[in-house]
Tab-separated table of C-alpha atoms and ligand atoms in Angstrom:
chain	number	residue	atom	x	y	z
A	1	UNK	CA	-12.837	5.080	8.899
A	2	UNK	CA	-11.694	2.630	11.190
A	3	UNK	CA	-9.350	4.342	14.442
A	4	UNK	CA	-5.533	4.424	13.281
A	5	UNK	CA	-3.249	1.893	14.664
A	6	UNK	CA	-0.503	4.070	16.581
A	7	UNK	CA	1.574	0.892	17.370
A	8	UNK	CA	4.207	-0.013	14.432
A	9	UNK	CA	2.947	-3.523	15.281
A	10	UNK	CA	-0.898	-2.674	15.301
A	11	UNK	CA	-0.321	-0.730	11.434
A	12	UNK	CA	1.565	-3.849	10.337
A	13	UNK	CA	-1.551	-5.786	11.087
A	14	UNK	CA	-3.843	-3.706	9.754
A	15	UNK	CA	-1.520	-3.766	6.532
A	16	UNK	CA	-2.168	-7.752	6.518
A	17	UNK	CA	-5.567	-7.544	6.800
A	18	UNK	CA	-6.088	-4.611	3.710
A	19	UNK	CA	-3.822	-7.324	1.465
A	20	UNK	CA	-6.227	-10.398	3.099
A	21	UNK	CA	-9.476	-8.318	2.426
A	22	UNK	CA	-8.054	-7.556	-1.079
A	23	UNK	CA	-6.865	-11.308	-2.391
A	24	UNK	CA	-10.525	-11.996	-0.906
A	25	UNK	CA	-12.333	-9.889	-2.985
A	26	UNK	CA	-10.416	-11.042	-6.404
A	27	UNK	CA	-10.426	-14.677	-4.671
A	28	UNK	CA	-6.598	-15.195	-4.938
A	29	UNK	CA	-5.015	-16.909	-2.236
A	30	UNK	CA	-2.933	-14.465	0.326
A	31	UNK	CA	0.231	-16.460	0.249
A	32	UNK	CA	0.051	-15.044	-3.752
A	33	UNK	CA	0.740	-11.716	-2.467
A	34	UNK	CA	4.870	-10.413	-0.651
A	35	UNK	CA	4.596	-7.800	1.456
A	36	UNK	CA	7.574	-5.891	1.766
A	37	UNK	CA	8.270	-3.273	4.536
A	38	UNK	CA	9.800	-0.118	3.422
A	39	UNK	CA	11.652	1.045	5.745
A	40	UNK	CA	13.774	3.831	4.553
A	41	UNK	CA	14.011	7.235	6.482
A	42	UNK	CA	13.340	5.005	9.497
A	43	UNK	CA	16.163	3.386	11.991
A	44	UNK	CA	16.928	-0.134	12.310
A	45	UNK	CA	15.246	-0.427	15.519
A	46	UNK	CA	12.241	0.573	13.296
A	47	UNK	CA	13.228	-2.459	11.239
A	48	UNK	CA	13.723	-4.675	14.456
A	49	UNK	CA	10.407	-3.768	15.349
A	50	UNK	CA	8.553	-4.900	12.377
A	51	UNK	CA	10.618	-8.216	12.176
A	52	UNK	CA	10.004	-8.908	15.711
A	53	UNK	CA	6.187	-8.749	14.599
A	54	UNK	CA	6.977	-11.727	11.838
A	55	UNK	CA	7.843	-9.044	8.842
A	56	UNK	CA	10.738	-10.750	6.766
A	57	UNK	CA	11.419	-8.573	3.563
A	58	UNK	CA	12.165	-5.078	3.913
A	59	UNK	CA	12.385	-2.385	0.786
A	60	UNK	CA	15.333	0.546	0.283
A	61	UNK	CA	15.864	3.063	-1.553
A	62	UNK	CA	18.991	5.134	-0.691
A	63	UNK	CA	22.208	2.853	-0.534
A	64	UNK	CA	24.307	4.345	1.501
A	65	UNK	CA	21.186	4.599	4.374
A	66	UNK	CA	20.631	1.524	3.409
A	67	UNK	CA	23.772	-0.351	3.912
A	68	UNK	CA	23.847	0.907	6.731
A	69	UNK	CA	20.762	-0.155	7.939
A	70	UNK	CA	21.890	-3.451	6.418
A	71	UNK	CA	24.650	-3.248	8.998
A	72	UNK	CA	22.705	-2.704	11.668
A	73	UNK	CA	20.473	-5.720	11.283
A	74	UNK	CA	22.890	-8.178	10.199
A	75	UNK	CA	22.248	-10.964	13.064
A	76	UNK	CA	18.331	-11.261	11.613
A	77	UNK	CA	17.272	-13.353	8.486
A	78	UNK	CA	15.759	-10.552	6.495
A	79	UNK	CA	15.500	-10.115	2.714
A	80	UNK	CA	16.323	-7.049	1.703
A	81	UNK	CA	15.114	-5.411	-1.606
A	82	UNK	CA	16.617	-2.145	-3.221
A	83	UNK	CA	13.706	-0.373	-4.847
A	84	UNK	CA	15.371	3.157	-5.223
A	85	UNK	CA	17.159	4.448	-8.624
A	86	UNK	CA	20.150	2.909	-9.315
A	87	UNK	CA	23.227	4.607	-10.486
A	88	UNK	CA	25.911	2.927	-12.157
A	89	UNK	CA	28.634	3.779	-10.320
A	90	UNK	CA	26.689	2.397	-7.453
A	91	UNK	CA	25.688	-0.817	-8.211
A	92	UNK	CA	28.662	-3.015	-6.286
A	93	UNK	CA	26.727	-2.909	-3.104
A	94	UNK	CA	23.344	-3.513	-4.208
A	95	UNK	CA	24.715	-6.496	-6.190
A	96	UNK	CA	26.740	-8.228	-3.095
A	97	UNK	CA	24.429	-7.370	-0.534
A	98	UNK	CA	21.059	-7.024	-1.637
A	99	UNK	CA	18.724	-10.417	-2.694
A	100	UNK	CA	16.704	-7.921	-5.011
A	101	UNK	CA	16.576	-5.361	-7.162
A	102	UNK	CA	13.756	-3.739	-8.319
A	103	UNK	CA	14.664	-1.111	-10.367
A	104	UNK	CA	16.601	-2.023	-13.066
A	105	UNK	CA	16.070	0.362	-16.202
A	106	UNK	CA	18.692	-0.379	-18.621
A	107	UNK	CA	21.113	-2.558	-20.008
A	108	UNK	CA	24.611	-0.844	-18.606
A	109	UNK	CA	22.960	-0.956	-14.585
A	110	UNK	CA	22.092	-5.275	-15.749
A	111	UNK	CA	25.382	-6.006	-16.715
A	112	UNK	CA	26.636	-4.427	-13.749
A	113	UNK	CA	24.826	-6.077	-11.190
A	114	UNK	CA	25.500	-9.682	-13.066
A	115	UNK	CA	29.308	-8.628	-13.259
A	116	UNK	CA	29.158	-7.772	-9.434
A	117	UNK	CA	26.880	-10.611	-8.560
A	118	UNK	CA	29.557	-12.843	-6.017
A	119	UNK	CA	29.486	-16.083	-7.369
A	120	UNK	CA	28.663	-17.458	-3.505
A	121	UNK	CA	25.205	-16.105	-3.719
A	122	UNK	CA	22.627	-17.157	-5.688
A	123	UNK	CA	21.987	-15.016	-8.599
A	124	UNK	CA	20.408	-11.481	-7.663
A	125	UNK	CA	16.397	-11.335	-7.894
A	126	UNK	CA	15.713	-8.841	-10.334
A	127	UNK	CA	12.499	-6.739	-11.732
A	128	UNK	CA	12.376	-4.456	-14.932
A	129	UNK	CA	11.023	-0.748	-13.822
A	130	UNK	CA	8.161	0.025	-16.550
A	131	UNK	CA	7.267	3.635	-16.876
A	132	UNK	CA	3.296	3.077	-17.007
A	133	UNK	CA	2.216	6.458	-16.588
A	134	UNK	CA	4.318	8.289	-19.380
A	135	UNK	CA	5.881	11.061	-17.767
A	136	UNK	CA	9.181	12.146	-19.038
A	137	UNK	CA	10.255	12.853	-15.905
A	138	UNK	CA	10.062	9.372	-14.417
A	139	UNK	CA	12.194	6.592	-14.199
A	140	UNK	CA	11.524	3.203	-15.813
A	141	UNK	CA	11.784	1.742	-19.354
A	142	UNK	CA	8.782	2.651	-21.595
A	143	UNK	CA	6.472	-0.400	-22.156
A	144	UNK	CA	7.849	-1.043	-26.338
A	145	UNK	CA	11.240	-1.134	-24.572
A	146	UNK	CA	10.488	-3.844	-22.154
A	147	UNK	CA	10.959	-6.944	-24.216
A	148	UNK	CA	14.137	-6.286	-25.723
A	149	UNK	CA	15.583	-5.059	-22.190
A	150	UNK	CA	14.116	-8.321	-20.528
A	151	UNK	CA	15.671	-10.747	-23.363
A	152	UNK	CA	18.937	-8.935	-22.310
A	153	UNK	CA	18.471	-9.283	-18.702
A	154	UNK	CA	17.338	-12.809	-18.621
A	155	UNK	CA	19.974	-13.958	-20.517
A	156	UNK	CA	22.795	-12.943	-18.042
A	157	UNK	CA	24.497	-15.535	-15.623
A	158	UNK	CA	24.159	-14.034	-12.378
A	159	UNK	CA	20.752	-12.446	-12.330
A	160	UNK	CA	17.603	-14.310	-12.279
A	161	UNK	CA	14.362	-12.135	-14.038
A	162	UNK	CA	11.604	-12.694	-11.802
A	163	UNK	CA	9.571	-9.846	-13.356
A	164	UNK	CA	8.232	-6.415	-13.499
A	165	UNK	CA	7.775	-3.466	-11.201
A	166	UNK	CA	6.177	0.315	-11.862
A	167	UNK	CA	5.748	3.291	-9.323
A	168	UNK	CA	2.683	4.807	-11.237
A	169	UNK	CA	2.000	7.991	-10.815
A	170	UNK	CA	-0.082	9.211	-7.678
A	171	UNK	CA	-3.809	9.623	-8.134
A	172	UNK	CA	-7.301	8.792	-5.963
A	173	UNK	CA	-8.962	7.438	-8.911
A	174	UNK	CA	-8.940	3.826	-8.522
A	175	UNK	CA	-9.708	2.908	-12.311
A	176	UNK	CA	-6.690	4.775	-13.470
A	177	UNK	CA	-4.838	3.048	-10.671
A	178	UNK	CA	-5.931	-0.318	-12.467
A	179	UNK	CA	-5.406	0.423	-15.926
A	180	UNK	CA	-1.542	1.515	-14.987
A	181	UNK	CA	-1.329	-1.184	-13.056
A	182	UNK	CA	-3.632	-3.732	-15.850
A	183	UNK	CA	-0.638	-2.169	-18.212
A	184	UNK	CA	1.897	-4.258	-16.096
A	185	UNK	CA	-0.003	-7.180	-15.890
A	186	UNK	CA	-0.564	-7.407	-19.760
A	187	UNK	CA	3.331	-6.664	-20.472
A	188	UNK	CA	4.382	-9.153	-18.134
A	189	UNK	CA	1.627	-11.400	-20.270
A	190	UNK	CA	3.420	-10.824	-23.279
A	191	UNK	CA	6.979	-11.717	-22.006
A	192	UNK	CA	5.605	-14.854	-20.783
A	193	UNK	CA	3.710	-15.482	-24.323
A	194	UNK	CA	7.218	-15.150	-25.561
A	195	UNK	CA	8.929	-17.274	-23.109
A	196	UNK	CA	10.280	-16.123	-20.346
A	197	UNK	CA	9.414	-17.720	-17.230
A	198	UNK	CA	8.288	-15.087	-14.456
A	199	UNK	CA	6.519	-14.791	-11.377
A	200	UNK	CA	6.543	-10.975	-10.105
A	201	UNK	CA	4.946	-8.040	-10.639
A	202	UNK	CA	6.252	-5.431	-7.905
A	203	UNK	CA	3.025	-3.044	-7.617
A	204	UNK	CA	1.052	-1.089	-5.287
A	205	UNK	CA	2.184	1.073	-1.785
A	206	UNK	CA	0.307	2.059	1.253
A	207	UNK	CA	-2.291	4.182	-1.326
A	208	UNK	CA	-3.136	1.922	-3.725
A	209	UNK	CA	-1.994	-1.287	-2.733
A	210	UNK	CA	-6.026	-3.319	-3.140
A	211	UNK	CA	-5.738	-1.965	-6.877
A	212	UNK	CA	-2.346	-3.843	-7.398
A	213	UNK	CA	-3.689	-6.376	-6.022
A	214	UNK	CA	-6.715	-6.632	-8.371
A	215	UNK	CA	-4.778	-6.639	-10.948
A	216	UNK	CA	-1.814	-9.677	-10.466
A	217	UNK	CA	0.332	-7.690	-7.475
A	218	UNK	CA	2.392	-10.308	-6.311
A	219	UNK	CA	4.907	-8.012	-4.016
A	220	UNK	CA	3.454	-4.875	-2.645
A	221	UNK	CA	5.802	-2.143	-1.780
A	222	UNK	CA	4.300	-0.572	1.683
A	223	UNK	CA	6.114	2.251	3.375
A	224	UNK	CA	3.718	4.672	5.402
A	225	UNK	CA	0.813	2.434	6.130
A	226	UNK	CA	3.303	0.068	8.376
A	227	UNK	CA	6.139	2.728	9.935
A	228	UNK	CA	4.268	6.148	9.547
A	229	UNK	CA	4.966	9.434	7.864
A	230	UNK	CA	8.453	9.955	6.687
A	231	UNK	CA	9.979	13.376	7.544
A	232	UNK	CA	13.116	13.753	6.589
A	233	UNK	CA	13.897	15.124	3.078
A	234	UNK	CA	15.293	11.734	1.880
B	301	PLP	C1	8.727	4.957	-0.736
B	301	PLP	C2	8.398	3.889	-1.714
B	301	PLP	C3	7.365	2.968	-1.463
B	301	PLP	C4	6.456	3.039	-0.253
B	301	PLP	O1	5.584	4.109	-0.399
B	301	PLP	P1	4.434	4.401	0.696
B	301	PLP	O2	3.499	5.289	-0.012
B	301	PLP	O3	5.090	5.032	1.851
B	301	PLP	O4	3.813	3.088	1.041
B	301	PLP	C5	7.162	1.948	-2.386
B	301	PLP	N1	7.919	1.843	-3.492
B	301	PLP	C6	8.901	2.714	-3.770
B	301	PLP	C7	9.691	2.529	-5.005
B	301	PLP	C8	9.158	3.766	-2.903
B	301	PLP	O5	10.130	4.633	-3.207
């Protein structure tokens, strides 16, 4: 193992280079691949740090820490993502404030966010959650309930469908990291087969991130690799 960056800047870096070395060794070009920060549990000055360093999209998952955060960092150009669940009653802010949305799991939280959408934006960025590792307990549609979701989603005015995103379950073993995240790939496949036009598939964090990217990751979702352990309960 190499040393561990201890600078925010020097684990961003190192982040950069994992996602070079991994387009190189499945020969896809780096630009093919989004890296978004995620920065929750950390400050803005956490955030201001990683932008100084050339990051531009940052990923979070509780609102309200989030909006404020939001606040906080309103004077920089950054894209900011909401990968966290998504209640309904919550889904105002994410839809006015947010350029993307990650998680979205079922019809109701869609027609929210389109409803909500203001019409001076452009239409909010939005991925399907897939449950690829078939737990009960987790959140995202299950893969025979993608299409009809994503027929309902693409129709609406004020979102665009750019694709698919999955959180699969934990685990060292890097071919069952690619066959969860092959599973995503293949749906996304199918959608397009069936005509919808998409370019995303939202997959991989700071553990598995080169087997997302082996398998079509076009955004990577990297939290501890660039800011460091999270501590708080959050
Ligand atoms: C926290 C989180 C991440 C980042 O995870 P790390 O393991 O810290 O890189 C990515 N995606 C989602 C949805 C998360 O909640």
């Amino acid at each position: 193992m190499a040393t561990i960056p201890t600078t925010l800047q020097a684990r961003l870096s190192a982040v950069r280079e994992r996602i070079t070395d991994a387009c190189a060794a499945v020969r896809r070009p780096v630009e093919s691949v989004c890296l978004v920060a995620v920065s929750k549990t950390f400050p803005a000055a956490s955030v201001r740090e990683a932008a100084a360093a050339g990051q531009r999209d940052f990923g979070e998952n509780y609102l309200q820490e989030a909006l404020d955060k939001l606040d906080q960092t309103a004077d920089l150009p950054l894209i900011w993502h909401f990968i966290g669940p998504i209640q309904s009653n919550k889904t105002r802010p994410i839809a006015e404030r947010f350029d993307w949305a990650h998680t979205v799991d079922r019809e109701k939280i869609a027609r929210r966010l389109s409803e909500q959408r203001p019409e001076a934006r452009a239409p909010l960025n939005v991925c399907i959650e897939v449950n690829v590792s078939g737990e009960a307990t987790k959140s995202g549609v299950a893969p025979a309930d993608v299409p009809a979701l994503a027929r309902i989603v693409a129709a609406l005015p004020r979102l665009k469908l750019r694709g698919l995103m999955a959180i699969p379950e934990p685990t060292e073993d890097m071919d069952v990291q690619r066959r969860r995240f092959a599973t995503l790939r293949e749906l996304k496949a199918a959608l397009e087969h069936d005509g919808l036009a998409l370019d995303t598939l939202s997959m991989g964090m700071s553990a598995d991130l080169e087997a997302a990217i082996a398998e079509g990751a076009t955004m990577v979702r990297v939290g501890t690799a660039i800011f460091g352990e999270r501590h708080n309960a959050n």
